[in-house]
Tab-separated table of C-alpha atoms in Angstrom:
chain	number	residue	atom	x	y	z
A	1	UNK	CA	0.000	0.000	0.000
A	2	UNK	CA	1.695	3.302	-1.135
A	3	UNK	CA	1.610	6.141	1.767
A	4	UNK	CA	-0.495	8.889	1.460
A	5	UNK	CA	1.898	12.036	0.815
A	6	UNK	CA	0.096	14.174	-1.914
A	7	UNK	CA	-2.773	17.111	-1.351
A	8	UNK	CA	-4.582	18.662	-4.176
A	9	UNK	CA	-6.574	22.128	-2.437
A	10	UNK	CA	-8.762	23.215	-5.209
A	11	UNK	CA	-8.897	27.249	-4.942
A	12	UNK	CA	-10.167	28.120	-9.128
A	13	UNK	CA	-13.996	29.349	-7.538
A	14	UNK	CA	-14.693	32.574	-8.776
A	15	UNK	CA	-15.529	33.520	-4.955
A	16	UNK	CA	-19.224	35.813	-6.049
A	17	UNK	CA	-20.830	35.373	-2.627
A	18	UNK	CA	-18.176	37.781	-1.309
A	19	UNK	CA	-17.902	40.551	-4.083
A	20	UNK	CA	-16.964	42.995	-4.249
A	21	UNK	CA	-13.626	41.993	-2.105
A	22	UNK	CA	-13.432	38.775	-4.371
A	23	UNK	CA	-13.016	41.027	-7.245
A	24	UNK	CA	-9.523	41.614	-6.882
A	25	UNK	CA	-9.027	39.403	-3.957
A	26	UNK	CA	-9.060	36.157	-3.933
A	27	UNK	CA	-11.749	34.377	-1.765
A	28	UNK	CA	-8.720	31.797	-0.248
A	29	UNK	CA	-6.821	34.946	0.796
A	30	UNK	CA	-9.890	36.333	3.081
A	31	UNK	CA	-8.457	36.261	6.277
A	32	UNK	CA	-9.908	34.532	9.648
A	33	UNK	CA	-8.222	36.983	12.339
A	34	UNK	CA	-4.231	37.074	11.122
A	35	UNK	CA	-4.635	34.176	8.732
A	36	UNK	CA	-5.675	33.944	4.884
A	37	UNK	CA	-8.244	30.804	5.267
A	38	UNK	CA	-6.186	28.103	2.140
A	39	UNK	CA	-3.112	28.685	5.227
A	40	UNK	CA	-5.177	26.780	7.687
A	41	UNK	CA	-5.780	24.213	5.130
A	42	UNK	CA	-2.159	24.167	4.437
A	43	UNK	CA	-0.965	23.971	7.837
A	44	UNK	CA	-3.770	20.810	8.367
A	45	UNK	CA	-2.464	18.869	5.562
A	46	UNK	CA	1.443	19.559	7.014
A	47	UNK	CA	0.642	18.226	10.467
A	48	UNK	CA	-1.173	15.076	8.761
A	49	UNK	CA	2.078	13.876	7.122
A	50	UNK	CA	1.752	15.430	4.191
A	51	UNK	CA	4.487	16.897	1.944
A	52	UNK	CA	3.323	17.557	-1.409
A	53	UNK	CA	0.670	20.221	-2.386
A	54	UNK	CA	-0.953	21.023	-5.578
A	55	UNK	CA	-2.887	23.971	-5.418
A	56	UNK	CA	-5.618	24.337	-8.475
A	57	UNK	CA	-5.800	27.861	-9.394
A	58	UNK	CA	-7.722	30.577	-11.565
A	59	UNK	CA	-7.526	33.686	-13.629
A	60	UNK	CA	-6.984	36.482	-10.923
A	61	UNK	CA	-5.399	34.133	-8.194
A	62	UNK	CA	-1.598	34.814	-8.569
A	63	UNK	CA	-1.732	36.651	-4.710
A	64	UNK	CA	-2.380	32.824	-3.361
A	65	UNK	CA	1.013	31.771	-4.366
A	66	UNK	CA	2.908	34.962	-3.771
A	67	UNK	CA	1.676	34.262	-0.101
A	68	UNK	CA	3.314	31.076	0.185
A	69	UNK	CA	6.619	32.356	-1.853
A	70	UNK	CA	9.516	32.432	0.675
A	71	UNK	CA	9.498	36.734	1.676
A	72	UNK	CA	13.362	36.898	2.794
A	73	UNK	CA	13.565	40.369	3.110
A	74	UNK	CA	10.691	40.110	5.637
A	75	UNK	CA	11.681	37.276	7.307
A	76	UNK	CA	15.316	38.729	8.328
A	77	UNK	CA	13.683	41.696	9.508
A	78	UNK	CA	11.551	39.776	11.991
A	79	UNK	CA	14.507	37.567	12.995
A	80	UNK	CA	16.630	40.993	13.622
A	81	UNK	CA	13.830	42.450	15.623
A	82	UNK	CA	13.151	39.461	17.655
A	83	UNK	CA	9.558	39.025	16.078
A	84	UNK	CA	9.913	35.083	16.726
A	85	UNK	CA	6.307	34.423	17.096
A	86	UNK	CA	5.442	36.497	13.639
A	87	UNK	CA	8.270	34.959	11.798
A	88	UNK	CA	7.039	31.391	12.662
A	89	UNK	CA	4.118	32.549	11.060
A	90	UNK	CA	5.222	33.203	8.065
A	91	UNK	CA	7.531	30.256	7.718
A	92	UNK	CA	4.181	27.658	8.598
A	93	UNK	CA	4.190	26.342	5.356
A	94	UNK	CA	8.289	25.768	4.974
A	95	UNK	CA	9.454	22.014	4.407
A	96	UNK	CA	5.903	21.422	2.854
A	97	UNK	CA	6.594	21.008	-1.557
A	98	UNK	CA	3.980	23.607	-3.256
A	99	UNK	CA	2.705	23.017	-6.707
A	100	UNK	CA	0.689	25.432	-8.808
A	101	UNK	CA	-1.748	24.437	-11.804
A	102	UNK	CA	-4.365	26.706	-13.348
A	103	UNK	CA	-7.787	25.320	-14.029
A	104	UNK	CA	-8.403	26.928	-17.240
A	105	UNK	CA	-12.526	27.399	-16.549
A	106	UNK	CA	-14.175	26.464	-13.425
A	107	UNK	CA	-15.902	23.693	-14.548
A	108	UNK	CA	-16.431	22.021	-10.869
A	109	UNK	CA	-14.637	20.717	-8.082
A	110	UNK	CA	-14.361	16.980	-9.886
A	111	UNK	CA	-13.270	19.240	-13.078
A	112	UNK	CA	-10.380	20.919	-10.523
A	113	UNK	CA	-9.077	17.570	-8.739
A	114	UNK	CA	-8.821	16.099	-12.378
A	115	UNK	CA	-6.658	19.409	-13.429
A	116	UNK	CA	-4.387	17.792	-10.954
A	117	UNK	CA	-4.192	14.751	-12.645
A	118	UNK	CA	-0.386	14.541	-13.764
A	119	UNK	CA	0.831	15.936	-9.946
A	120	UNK	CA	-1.421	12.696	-8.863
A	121	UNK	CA	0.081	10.451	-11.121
A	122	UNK	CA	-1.204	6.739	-9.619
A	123	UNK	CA	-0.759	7.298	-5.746
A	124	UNK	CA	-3.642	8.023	-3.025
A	125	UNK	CA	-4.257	11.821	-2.494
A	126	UNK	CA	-6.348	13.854	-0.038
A	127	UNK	CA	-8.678	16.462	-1.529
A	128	UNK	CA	-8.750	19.601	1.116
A	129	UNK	CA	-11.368	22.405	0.694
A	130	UNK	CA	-11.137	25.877	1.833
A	131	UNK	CA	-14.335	26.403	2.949
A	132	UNK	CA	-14.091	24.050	5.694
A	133	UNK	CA	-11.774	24.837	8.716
A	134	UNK	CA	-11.597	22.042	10.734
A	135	UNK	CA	-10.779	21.395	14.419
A	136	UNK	CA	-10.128	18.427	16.787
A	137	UNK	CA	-7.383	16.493	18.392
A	138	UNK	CA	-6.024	14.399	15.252
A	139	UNK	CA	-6.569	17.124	12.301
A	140	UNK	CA	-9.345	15.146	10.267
A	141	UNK	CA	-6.963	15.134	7.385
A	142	UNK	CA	-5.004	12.823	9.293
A	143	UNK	CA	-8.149	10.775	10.570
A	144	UNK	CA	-8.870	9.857	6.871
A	145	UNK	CA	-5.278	8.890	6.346
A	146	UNK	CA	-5.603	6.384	9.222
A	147	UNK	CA	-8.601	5.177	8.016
A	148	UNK	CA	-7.188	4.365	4.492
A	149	UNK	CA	-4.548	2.573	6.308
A	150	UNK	CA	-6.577	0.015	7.445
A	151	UNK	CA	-8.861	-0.899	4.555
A	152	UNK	CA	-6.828	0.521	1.504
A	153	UNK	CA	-10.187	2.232	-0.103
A	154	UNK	CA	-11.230	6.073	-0.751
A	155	UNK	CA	-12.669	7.247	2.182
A	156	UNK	CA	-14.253	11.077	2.589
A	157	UNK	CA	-15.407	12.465	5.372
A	158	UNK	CA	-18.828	13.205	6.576
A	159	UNK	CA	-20.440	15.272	9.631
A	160	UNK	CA	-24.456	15.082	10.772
A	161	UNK	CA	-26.321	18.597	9.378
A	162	UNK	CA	-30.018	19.690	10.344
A	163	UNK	CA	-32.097	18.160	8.073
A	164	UNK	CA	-33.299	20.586	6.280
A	165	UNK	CA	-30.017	21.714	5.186
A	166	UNK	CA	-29.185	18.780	3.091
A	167	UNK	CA	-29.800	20.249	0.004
A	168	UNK	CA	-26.226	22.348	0.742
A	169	UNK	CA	-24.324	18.905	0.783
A	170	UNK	CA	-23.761	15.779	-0.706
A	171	UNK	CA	-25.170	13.200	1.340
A	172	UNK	CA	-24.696	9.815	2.358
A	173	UNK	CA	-27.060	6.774	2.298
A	174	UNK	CA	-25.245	3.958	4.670
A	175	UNK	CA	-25.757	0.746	4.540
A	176	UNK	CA	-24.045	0.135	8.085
A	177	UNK	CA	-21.547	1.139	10.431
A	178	UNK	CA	-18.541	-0.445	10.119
A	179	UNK	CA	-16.844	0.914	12.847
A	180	UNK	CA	-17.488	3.967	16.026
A	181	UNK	CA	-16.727	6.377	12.809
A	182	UNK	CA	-17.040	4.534	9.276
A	183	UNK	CA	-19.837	3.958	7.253
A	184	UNK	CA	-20.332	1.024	4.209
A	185	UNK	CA	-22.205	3.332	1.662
A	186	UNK	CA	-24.620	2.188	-0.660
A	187	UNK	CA	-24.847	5.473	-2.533
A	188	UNK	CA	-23.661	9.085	-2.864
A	189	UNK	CA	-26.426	11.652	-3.927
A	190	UNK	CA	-25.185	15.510	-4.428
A	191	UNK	CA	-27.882	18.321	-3.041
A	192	UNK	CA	-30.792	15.997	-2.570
A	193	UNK	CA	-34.264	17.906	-1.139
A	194	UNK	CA	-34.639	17.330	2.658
A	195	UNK	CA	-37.350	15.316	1.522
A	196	UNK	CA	-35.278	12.824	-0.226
A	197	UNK	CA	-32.020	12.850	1.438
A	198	UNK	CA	-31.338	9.587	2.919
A	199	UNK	CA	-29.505	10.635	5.753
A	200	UNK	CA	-28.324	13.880	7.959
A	201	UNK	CA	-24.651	12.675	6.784
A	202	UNK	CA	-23.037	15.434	4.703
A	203	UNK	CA	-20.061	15.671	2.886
A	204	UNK	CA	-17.804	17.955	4.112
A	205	UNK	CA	-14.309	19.373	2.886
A	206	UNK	CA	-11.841	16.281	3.192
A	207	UNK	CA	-11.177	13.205	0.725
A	208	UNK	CA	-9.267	10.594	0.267
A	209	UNK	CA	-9.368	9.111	-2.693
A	210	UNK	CA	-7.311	6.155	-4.974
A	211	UNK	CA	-6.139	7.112	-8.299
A	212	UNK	CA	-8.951	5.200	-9.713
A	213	UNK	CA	-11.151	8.287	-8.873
A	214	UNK	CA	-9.286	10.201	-12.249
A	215	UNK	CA	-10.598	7.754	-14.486
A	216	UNK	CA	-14.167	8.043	-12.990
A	217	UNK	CA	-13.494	11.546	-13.726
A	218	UNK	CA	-12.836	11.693	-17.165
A	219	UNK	CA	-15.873	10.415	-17.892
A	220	UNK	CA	-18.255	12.014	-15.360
A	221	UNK	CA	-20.881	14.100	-17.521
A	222	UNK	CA	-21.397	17.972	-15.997
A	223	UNK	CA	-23.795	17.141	-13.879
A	224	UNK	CA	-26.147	20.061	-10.977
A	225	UNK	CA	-25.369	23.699	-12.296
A	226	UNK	CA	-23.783	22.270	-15.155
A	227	UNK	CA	-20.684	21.162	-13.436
A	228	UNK	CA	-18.152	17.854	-13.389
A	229	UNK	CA	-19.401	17.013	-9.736
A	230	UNK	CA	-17.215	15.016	-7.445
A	231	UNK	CA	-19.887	13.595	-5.631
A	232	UNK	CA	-20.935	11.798	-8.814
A	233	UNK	CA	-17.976	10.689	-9.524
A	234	UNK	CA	-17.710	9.249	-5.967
A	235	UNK	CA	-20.462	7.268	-6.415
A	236	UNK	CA	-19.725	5.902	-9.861
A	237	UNK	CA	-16.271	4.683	-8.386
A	238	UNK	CA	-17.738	3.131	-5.358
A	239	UNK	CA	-19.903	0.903	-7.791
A	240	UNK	CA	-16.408	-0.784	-8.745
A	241	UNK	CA	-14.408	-0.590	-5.769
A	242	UNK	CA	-15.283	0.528	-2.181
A	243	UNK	CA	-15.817	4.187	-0.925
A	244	UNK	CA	-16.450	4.561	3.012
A	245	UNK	CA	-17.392	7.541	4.817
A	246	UNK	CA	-15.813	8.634	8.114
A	247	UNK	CA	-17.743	10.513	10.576
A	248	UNK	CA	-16.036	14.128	11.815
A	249	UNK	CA	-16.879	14.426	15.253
A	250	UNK	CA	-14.563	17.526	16.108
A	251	UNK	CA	-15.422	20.858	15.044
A	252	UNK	CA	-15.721	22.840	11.792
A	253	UNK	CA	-16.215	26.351	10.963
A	254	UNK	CA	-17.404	27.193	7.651
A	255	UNK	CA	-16.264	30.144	5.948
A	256	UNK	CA	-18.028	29.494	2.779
A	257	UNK	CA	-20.493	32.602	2.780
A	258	UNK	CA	-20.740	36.201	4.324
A	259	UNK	CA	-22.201	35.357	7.474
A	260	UNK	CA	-20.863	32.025	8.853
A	261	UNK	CA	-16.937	33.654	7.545
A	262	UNK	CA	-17.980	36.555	9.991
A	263	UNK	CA	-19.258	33.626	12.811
A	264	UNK	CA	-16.058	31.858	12.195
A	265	UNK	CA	-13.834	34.973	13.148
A	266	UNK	CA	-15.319	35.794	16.130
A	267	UNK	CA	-15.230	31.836	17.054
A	268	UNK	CA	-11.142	31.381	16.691
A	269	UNK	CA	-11.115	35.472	17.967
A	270	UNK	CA	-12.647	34.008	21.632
A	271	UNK	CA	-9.705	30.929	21.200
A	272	UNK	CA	-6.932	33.422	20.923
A	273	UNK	CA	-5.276	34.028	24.112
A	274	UNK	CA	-4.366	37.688	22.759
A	275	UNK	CA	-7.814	38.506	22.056
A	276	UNK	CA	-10.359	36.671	23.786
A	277	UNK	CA	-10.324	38.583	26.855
A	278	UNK	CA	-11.069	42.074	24.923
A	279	UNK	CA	-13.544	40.177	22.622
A	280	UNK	CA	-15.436	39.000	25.252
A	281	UNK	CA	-16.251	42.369	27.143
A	282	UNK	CA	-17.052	44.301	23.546
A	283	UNK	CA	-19.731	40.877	22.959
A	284	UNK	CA	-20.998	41.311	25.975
A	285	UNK	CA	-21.399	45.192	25.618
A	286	UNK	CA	-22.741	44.655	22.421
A	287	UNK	CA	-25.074	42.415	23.474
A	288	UNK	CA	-26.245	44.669	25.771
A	289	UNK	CA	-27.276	47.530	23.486
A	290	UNK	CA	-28.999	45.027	21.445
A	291	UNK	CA	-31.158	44.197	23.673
A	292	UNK	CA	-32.239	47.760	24.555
């Protein structure tokens, strides 16, 4: 079994839910506190054991890899200032080898990962979304990995939503529990109405897949909005070979639209020893006039 050492962070979305910012900025540099939100992926998939990162670009997205270009200028003035925290911070993604291909059009997140297809090569390869910032113990990057150790098979991972938001997601329909945190799937359905869903399992922003998934791919027909959808392909694939779901049960923040970006900022905000303290008393002030 080959070790899982490759990344592919799809960041080609033309980011409209936050224009006008997104016109000249791209929506993976939009920062939670200090932080552009693709370095929290980045610094997820380096304490997982991984080492190689392709990151699937756009037109307009060239500020994403001047932020992870070495700045040495920058970095010498920290060190000669004694700025050690703040030059750790920009050296976070150091050691880690960063890849850069452009998605052409964004033809969907299956169309992305398969831009990636030559950086892939035939090895296993996590898929990492920017949207989802995700907290726990073992970073769930690492969780997959583990699980793919044991049975060898594409595994992606899956969290329980309200009900009614299933039509957000892809969902799962399990056939059983194979384990405290896997599922055996019988099927993969993207956006399904509440009505339909067949469970409160959605997929959220980590994969692990086989290479077998780019051959899937090549083939997958545009599918909802007129887009190569990965969750199609997912379930094509796990008609040949196996594809289990692992269950999340740490925390995420999403940071996908306007409102839960602005949630997510005052979340990590109350977890920062610098600023929780100050945060607190202005939320609780706030609070106060609202209520007036």
């Amino acid at each position: 079994m080959k070790k899982v050492t490759k990344a592919v962070i799809p960041a080609a979305g033309l980011g409209t839910r936050f224009l006008p910012e997104t016109k000249a900025v791209p929506k993976e540099m939009l920062p939670v506190i200090d932080t552009p939100t693709i370095q929290y992926i980045v610094e997820e998939a380096k304490a997982s054991g991984i080492t190689d990162i392709v990151i699937v670009t756009g037109n307009g997205k060239n500020e994403i890899e001047d932020h992870f270009s070495p700045n040495y200028m920058l970095e010498e003035n920290l060190e000669s200032k004694g700025k050690l925290e703040m030059l750790k911070s920009v050296q976070a993604s150091d050691n880690l080898k960063l890849y850069f291909v452009r998605q052409p059009y964004p033809k969907g997140l299956g169309d992305a990962v398969l831009t990636a297809k030559s950086f892939i090569g035939d090895e296993p390869f996590v898929v990492m979304l920017g949207d989802d910032l995700m907290t726990d113990e073992v970073p769930l990057t690492k969780q997959l990995i583990n699980s793919y150790e044991k049975t060898g098979s594409s595994t992606l991972a899956v969290m329980r939503v309200p009900h009614e938001d299933t039509a957000k997601y892809g969902v799962i329909d399990p056939v059983e529990k194979v384990d405290d945190e896997t599922y055996d799937v019988r099927q993969f359905v993207e956006k399904p109405n509440p009505a339909d869903a067949p469970s409160d399992l959605a997929i959220i922003g980590r994969y692990l897949f086989t290479p077998e998934i780019l051959d899937v791919l090549k083939t997958t027909k545009p599918g909802k909005g007129n887009e190569v959808q990965l969750t199609d392909a997912i379930d094509t694939l796990n008609k040949t070979q196996k594809v289990y779901a692992h269950e999340f049960k740490g925390e995420r923040f999403d940071t996908g639209n306007k409102l839960s970006w602005l949630k997510t900022n005052i979340q990590f905000g109350l977890k920062r020893a610098d600023l929780s303290t100050d945060l607190k008393d202005y939320i609780i002030e706030l609070a106060k006039k609202l209520d007036q």
